[in-house]
Tab-separated table of C-alpha atoms in Angstrom:
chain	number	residue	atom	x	y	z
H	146	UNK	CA	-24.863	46.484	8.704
H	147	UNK	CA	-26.981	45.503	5.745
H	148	UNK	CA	-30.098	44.303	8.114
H	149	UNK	CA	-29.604	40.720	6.249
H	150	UNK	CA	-31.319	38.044	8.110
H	151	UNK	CA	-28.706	35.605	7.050
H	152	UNK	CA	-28.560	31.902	8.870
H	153	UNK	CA	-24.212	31.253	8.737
H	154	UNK	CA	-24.172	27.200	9.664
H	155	UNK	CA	-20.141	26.380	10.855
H	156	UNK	CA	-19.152	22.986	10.998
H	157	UNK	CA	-16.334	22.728	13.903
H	158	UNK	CA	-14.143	20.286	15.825
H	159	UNK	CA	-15.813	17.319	17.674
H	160	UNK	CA	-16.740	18.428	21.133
H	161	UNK	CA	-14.745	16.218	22.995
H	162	UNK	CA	-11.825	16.900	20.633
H	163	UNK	CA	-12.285	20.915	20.844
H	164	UNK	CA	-8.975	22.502	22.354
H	165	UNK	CA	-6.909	19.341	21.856
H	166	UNK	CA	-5.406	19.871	18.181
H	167	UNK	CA	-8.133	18.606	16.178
H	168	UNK	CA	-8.326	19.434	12.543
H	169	UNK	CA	-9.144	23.277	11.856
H	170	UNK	CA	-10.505	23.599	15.622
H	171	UNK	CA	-10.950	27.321	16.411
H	172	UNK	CA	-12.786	29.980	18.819
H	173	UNK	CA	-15.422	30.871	15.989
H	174	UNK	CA	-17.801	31.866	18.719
H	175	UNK	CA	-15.867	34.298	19.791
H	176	UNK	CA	-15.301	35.773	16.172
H	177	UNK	CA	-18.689	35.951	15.051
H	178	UNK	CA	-20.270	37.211	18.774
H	179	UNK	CA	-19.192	40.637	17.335
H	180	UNK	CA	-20.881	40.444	14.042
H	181	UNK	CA	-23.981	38.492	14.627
H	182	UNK	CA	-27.458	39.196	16.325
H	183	UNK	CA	-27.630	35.660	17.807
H	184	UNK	CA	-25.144	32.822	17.876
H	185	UNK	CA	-25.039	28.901	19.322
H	186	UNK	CA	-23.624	25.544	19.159
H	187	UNK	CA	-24.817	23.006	19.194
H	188	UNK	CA	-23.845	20.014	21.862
H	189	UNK	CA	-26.183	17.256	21.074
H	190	UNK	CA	-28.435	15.645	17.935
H	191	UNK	CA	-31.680	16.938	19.877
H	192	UNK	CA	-31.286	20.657	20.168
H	193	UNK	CA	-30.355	21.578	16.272
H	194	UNK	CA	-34.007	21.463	15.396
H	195	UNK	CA	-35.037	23.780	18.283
H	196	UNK	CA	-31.744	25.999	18.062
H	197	UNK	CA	-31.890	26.238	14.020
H	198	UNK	CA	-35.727	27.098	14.592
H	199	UNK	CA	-34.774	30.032	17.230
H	200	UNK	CA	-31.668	31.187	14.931
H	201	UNK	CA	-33.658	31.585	12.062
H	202	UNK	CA	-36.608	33.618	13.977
H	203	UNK	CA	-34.115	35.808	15.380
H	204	UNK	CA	-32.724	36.553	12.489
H	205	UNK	CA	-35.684	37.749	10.852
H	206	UNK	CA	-37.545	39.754	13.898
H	207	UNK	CA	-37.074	43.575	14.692
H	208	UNK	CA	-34.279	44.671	12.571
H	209	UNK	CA	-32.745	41.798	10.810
H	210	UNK	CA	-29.705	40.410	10.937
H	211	UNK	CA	-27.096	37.568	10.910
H	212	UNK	CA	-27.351	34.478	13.161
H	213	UNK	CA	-24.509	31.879	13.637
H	214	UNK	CA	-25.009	28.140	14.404
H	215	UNK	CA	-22.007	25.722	14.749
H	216	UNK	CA	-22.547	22.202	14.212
H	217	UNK	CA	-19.847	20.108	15.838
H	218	UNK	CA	-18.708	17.151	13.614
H	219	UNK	CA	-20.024	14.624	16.240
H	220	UNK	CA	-23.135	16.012	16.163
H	221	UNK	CA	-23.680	14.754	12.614
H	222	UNK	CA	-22.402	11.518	12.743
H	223	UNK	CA	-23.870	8.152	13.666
H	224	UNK	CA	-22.923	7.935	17.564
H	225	UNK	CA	-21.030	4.521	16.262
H	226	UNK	CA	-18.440	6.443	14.293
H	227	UNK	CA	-18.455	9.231	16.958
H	228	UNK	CA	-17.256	6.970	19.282
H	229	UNK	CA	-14.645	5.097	17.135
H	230	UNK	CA	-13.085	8.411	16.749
H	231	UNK	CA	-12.760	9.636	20.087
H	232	UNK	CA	-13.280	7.307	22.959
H	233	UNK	CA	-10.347	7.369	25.050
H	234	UNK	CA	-8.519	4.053	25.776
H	235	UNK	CA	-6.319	2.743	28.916
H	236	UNK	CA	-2.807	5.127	28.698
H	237	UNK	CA	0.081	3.278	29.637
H	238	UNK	CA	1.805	4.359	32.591
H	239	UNK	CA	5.339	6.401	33.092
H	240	UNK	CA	7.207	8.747	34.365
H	241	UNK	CA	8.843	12.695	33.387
H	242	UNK	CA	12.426	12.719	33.312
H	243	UNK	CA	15.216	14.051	31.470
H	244	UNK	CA	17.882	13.960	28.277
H	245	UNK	CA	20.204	11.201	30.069
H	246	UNK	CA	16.934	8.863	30.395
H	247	UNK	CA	16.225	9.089	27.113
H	248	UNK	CA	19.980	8.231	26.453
H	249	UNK	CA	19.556	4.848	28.332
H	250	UNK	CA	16.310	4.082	27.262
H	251	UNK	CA	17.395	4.333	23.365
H	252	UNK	CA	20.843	2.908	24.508
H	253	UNK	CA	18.233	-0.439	24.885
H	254	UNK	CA	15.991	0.297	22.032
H	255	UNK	CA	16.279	-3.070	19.107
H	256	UNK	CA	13.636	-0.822	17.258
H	257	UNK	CA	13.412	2.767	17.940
H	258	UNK	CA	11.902	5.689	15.354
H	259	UNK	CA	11.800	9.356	15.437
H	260	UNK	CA	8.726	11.227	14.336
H	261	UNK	CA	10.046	14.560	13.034
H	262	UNK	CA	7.965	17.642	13.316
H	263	UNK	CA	8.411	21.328	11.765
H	264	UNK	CA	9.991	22.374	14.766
H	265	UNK	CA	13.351	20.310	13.985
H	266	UNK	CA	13.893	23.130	11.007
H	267	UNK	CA	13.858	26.429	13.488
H	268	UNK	CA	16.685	27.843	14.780
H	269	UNK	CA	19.361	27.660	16.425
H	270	UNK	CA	20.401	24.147	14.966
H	271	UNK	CA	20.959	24.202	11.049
H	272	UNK	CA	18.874	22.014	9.591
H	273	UNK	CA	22.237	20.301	7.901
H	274	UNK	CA	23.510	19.684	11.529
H	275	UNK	CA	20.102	18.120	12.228
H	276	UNK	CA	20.679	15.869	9.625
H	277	UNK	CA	24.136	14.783	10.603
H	278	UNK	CA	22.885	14.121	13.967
H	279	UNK	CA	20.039	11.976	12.469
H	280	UNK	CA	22.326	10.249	10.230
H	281	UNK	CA	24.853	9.901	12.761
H	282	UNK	CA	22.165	7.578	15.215
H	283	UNK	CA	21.048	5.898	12.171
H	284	UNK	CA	17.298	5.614	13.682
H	285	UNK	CA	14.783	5.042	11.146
H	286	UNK	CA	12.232	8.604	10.407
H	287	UNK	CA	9.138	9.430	9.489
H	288	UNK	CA	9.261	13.325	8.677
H	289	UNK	CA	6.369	15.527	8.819
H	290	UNK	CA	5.420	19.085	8.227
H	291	UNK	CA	8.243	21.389	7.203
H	292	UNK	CA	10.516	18.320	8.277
H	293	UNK	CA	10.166	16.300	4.658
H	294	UNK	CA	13.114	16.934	2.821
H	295	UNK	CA	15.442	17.160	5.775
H	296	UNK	CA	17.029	14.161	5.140
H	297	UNK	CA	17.320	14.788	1.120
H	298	UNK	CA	15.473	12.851	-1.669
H	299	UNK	CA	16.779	9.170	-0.743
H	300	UNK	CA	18.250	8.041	2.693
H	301	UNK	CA	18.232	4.603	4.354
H	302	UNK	CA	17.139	5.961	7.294
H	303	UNK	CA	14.251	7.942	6.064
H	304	UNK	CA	10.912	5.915	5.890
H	305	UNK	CA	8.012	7.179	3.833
H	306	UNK	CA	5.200	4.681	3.894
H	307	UNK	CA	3.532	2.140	6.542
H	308	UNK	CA	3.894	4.631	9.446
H	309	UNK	CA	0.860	2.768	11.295
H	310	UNK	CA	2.703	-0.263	10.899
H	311	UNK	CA	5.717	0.572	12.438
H	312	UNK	CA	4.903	1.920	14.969
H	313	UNK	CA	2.743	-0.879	16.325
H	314	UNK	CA	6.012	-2.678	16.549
H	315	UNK	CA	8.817	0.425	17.182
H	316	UNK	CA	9.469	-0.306	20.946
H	317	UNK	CA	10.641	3.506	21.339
H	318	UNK	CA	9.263	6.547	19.772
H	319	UNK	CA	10.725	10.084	19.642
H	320	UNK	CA	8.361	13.022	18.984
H	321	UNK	CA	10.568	15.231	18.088
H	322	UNK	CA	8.194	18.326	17.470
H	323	UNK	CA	5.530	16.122	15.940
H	324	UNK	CA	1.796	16.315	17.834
H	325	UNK	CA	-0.345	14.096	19.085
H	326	UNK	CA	-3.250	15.760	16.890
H	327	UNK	CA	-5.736	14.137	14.401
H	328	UNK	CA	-2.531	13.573	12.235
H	329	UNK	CA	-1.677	10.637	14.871
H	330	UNK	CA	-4.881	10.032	15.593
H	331	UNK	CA	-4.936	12.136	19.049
H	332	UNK	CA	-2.185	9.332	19.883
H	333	UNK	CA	-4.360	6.436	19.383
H	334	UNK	CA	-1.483	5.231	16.771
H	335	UNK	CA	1.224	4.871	19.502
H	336	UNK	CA	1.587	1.325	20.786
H	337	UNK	CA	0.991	0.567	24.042
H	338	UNK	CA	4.159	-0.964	24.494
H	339	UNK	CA	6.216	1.978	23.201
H	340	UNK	CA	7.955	4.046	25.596
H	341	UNK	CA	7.712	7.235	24.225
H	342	UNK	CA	9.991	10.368	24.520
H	343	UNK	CA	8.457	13.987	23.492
H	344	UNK	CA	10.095	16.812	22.661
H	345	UNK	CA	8.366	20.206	21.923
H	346	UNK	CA	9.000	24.194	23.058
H	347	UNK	CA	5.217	24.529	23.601
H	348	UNK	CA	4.034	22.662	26.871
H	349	UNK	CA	0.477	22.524	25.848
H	350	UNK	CA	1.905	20.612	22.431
H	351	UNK	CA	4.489	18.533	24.472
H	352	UNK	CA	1.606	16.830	26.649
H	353	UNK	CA	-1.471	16.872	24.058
H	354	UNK	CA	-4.187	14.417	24.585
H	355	UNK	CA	-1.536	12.494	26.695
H	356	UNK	CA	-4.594	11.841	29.294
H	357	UNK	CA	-6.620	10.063	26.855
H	358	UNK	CA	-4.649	8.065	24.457
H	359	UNK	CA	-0.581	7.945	25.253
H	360	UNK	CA	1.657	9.260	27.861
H	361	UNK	CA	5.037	9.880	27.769
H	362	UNK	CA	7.789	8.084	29.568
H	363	UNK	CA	9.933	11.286	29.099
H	364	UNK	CA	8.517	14.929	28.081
H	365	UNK	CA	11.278	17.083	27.088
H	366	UNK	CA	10.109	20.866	26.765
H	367	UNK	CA	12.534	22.521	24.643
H	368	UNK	CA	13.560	22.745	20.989
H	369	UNK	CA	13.882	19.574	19.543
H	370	UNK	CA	16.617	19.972	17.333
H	371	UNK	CA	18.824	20.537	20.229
H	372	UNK	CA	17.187	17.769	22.262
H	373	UNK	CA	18.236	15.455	19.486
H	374	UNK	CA	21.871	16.788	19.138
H	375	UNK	CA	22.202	16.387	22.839
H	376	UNK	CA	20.645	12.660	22.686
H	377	UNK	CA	23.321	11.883	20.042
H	378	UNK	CA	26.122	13.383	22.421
H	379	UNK	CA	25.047	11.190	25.023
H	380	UNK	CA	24.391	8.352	22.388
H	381	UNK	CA	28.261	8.379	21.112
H	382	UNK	CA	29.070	4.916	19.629
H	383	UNK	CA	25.659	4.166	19.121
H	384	UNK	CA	23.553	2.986	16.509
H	385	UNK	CA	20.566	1.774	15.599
H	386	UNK	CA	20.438	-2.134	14.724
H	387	UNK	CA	20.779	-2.090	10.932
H	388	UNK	CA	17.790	-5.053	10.252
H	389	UNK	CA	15.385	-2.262	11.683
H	390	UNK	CA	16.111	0.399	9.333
H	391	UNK	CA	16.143	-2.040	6.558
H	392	UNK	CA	13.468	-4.201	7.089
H	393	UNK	CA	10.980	-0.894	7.072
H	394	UNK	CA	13.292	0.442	4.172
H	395	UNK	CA	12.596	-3.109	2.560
H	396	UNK	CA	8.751	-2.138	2.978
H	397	UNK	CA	9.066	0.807	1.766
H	398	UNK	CA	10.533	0.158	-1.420
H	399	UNK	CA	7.788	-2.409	-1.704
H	400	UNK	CA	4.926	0.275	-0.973
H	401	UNK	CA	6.409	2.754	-3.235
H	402	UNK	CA	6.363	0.005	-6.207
H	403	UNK	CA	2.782	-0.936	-5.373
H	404	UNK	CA	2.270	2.455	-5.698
H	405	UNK	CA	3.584	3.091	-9.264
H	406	UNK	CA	1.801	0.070	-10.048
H	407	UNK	CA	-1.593	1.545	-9.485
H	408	UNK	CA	-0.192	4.867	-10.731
H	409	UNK	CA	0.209	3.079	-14.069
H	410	UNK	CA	-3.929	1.875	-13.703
H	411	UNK	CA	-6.446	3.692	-15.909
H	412	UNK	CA	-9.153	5.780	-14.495
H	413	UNK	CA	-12.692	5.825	-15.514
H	414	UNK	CA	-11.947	9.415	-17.231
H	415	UNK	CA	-8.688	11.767	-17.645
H	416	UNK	CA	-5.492	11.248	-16.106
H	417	UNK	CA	-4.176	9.098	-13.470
H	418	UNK	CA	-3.551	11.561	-10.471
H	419	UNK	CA	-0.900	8.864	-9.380
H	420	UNK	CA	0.827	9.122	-12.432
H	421	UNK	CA	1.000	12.835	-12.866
H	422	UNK	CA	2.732	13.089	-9.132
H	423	UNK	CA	5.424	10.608	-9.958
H	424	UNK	CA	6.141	12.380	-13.602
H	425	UNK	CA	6.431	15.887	-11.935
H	426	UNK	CA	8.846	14.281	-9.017
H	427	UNK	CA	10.980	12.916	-11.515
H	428	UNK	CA	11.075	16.271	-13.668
H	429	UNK	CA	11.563	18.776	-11.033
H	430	UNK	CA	14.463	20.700	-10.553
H	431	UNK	CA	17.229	20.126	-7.915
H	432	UNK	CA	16.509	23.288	-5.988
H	433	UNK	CA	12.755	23.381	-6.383
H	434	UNK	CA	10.650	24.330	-3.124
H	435	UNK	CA	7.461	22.450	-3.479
H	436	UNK	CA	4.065	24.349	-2.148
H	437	UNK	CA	1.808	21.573	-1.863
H	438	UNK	CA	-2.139	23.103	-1.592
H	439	UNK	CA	-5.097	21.407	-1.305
H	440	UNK	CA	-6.667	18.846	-0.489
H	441	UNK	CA	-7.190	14.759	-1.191
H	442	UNK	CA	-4.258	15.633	-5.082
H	443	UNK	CA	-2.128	17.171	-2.060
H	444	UNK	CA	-2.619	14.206	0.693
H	445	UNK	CA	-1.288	11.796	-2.168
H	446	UNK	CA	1.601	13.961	-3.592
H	447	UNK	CA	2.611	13.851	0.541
H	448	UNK	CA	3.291	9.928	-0.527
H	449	UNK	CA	4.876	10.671	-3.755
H	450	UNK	CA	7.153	13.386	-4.471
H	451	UNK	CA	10.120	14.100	-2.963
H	452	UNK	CA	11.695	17.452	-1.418
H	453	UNK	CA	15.273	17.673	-2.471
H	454	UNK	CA	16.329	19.085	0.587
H	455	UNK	CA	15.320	20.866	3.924
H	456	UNK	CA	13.074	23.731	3.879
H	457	UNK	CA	11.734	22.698	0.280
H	458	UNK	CA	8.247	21.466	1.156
H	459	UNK	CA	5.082	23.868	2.063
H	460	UNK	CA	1.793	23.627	2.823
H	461	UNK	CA	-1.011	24.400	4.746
H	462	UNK	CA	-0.285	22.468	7.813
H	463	UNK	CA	-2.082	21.010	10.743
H	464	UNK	CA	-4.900	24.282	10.438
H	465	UNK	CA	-5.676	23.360	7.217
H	466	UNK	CA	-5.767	26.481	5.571
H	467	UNK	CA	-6.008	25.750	2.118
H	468	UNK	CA	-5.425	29.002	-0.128
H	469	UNK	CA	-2.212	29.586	1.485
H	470	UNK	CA	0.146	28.268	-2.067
H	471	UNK	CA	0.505	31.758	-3.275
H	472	UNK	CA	1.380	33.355	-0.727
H	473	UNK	CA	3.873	30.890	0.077
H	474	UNK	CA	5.432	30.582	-3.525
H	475	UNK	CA	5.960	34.363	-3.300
H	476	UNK	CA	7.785	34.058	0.045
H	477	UNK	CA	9.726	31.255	-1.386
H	478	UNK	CA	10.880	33.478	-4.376
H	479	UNK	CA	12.331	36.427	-2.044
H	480	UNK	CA	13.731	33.949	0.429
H	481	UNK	CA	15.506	31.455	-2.336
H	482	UNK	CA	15.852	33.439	-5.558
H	483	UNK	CA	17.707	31.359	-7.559
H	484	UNK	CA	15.193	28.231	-7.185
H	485	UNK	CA	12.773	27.027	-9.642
H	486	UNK	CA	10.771	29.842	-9.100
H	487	UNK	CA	8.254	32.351	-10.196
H	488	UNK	CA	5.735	29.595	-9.958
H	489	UNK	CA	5.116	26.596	-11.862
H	490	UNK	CA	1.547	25.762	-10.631
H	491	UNK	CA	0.299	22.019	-11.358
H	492	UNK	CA	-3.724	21.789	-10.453
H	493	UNK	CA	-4.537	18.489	-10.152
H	494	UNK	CA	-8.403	19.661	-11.452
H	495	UNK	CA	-10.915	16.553	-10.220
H	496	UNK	CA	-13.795	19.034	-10.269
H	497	UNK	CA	-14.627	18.162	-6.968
H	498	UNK	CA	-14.110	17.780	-3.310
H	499	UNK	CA	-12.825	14.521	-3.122
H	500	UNK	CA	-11.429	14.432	0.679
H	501	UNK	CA	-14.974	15.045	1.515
H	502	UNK	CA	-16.818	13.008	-0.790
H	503	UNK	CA	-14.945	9.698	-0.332
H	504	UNK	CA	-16.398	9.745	2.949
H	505	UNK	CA	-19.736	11.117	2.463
H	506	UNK	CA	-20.949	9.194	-0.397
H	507	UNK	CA	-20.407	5.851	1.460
H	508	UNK	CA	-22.097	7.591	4.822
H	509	UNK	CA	-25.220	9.430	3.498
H	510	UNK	CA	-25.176	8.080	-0.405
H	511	UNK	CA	-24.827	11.861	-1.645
H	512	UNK	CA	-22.464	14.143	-3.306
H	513	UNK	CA	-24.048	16.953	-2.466
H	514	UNK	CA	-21.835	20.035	-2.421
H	515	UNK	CA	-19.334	18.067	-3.236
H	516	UNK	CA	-19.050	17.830	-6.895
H	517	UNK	CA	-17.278	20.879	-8.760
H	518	UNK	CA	-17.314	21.789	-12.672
H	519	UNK	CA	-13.775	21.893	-14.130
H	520	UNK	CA	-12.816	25.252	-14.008
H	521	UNK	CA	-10.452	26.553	-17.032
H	522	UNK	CA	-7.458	27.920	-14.652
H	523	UNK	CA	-5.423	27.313	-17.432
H	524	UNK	CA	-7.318	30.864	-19.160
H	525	UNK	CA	-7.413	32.601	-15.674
H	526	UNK	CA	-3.484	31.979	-16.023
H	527	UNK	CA	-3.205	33.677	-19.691
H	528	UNK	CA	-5.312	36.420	-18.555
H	529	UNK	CA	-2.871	37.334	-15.827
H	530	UNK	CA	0.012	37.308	-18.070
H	531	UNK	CA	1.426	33.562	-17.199
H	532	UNK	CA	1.271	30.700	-19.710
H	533	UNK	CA	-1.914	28.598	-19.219
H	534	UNK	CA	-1.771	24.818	-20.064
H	535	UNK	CA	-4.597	22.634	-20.270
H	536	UNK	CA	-3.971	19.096	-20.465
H	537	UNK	CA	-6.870	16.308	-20.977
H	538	UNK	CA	-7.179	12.894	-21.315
H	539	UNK	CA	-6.113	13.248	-24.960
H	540	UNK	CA	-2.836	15.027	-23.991
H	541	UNK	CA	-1.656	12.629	-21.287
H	542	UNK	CA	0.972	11.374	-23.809
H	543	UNK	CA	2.420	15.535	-23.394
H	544	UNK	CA	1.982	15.756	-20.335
H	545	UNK	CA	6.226	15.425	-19.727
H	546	UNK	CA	6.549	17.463	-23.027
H	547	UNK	CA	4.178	20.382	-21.363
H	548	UNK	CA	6.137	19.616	-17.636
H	549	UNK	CA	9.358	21.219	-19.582
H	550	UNK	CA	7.508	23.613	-21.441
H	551	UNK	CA	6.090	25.230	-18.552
H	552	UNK	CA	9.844	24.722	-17.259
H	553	UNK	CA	11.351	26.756	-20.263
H	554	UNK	CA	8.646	29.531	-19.359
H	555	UNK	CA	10.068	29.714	-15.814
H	556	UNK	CA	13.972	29.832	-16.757
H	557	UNK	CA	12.119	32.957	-19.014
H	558	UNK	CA	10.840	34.336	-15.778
H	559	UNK	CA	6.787	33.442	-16.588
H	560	UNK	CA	4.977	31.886	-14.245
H	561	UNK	CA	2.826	28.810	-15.945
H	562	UNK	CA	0.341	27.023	-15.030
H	563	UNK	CA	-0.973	23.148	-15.689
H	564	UNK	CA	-4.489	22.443	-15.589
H	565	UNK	CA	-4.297	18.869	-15.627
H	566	UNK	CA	-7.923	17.163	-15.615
H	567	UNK	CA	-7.297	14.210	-13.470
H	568	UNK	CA	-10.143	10.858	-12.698
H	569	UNK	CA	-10.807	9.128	-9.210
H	570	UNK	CA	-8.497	7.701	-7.421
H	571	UNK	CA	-9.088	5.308	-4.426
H	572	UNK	CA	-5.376	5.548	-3.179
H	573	UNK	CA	-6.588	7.067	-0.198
H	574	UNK	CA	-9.450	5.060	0.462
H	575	UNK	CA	-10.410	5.165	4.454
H	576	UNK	CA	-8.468	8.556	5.036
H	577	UNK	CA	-10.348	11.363	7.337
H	578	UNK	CA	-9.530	13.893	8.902
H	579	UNK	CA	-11.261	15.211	11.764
């Protein structure tokens, strides 16, 4: 309405991967048709010369206006990488069936694991009966999504680290409401010779990218939580081999001490981001809800802290949408009241995009756009009436002193928030997300 001749560049989902679950893939076409004088996307290297030289003429002839160009991520990427991503592979073969095959094909199972999505937490099963089920078969997890915490802080059947690993050698996987999106690499992580059982109430999520990189032996459609209660009715007097569960337990314990070991490493500047996760999991409350939002701080604390319980882990799931924290800590205050709540907001503050960078640097030997100044939120806190904490490399030695500080201000019903100025990390070194 302005008569702005404004070029709007979109990144979006790779083209092949567009409608299949990939990170952050929507319609944007459709949203900025409606607002824009002239919009495109691109399909291949060639035409964004031509189509950015038309969008930009359009947008500046007769009465001027907004154009929209979306850039696919594969159109910006060496075809090499493009096709590492992507390229479909040989799907092993099977067959649909029902509850009472899965029964006998986990009846057989020497290593089995259940991938655990958010939808094991709806109704109508309580997510405590969930658990007993779970604990009941004794199969090793890996919990995802509103799922962490369902099995409490420490369980012998729930496995936190080397999920690529095992399942390369699990010879039966259960999606129980987990997707075969970018989060399992569209399926590309499944063995070959896994038979795998899905689970899922949406039919489109049941059956994603299962003609490119997996197929199910068994595709349940349904809620999960009751698929799994009625596996473990069928399943009575089983359970899972115990050298299974404890051999990946065994690697997990290892992991997780690797992992305070390079928590305990010194970074070129400020804080160890490692080492402020594993002193906030150790100091929070009982009945905290954790709202995890962000980014690469957020990816790691997925590897370190620990939800006490079910339903105490948030964040911006599969979409992406990072903002979403307050929101979400509000909900979390009307829905549990008597939790560690109003907010106590930790910023890990690395003054830049770092899930982003780690890749591009390497790629195109830039950090353009990329790098951030460290913003004071510790003043924007004060300013709205919550207790603002800034805490630098020559604090680190307060930083559990501050932790119980900003606790006290809770218990006094004041939010508070920890601007905690934190170095480079390369814990997740080789992690994308597209």
């Amino acid at each position: 309405m302005a008569e702005s001749p404004i070029l709007l560049l979109g990144g979006a989902a790779a083209t092949l991967l567009q409608g299949r679950g990939a990170l952050q893939d929507i319609d944007q076409m459709s949203l900025f048709k409606s607002l824009c004088k002239f919009c495109a996307s691109v399909r291949t290297v060639r035409e964004i010369i031509p189509v950015l030289r038309k969008a930009i003429a359009v947008a500046q002839s007769g009465t001027p206006g907004p154009v929209f160009v979306e850039l696919p991520i594969d159109t910006l990427y060496p075809y090499h990488l493009v096709e590492k991503e992507v390229a479909p592979k040989t799907p092993p073969k099977g067959l649909i069936g029902k509850v009472q095959e899965c029964v006998e094909i986990v009846s057989r199972a020497k290593k089995p694991l259940i991938l655990l999505g958010s939808q094991v937490t709806l109704p109508p099963v309580p997510a405590d009966k969930t658990r007993e089920v779970l604990e009941t078969l004794g199969i090793p997890c890996f919990l995802g999504g509103m799922a962490r915490g369902m099995l409490g802080r420490e369980s012998p059947i729930h496995i936190r680290q080397n999920r690529k690993e095992a399942l390369k050698e699990a010879d039966v996987v259960i999606l129980a409401g987990t997707v075969c999106d970018f989060r399992l690499g569209y399926g590309r992580v499944l063995s070959r010779h896994s038979k795998i059982i899905a689970a899922n109430r949406d039919h489109s999520q049941l059956l994603k990218n299962s003609d490119m990189f997996w197929k199910p032996c068994v595709a349940v459609q349904g809620d999960a939580a009751s698929f799994l209660l009625q596996l473990s009715e069928g399943l009575k007097g089983y359970r899972c081999p115990l050298d299974w569960p404890q051999n990946l337990k065994e690697r997990d314990i290892l992991k997780e001490k690797s992992n305070r070991e390079r928590a305990a490493e010194k970074t070129e500047r400020h804080l160890n981001p490692l080492k402020v996760l594993h002193l906030a999991d150790e100091l929070i409350a009982e009945d905290s809800i954790i709202v995890a939002d962000g980014g690469d701080f957020v990816g790691s604390a997925a590897y370190i802290m620990k939800p006490r319980g079910p339903l105490r882990w948030l964040d911006p799931g599969a979409f992406g949408t990072l903002g979403v924290g307050g929101g979400f800590a509000l909900g979390a205050k009307l829905c549990r009241p008597e939790s560690e709540t109003p907010v106590i907001s930790l910023v890990g503050n690395d003054a830049c995009w770092s899930q982003i960078s780690r890749e591009q640097v390497p790629l195109l030997g830039s950090n353009v756009a990329c790098g951030l100044a460290f913003t004071d939120y510790h003043i924007v806190a004060d300013g709205y009436g919550g207790k603002g904490y800034l805490v630098s490399s020559s604090e680190e030695h307060k930083l559990d002193e501050i932790i119980k500080s900003a606790q006290r201000d809770n218990r006094e019903g004041r939010a508070a928030l920890i601007n905690v100025l934190i170095g480079k990390s390369t814990f997740r070194e080789g992690s994308i997300s597209v």
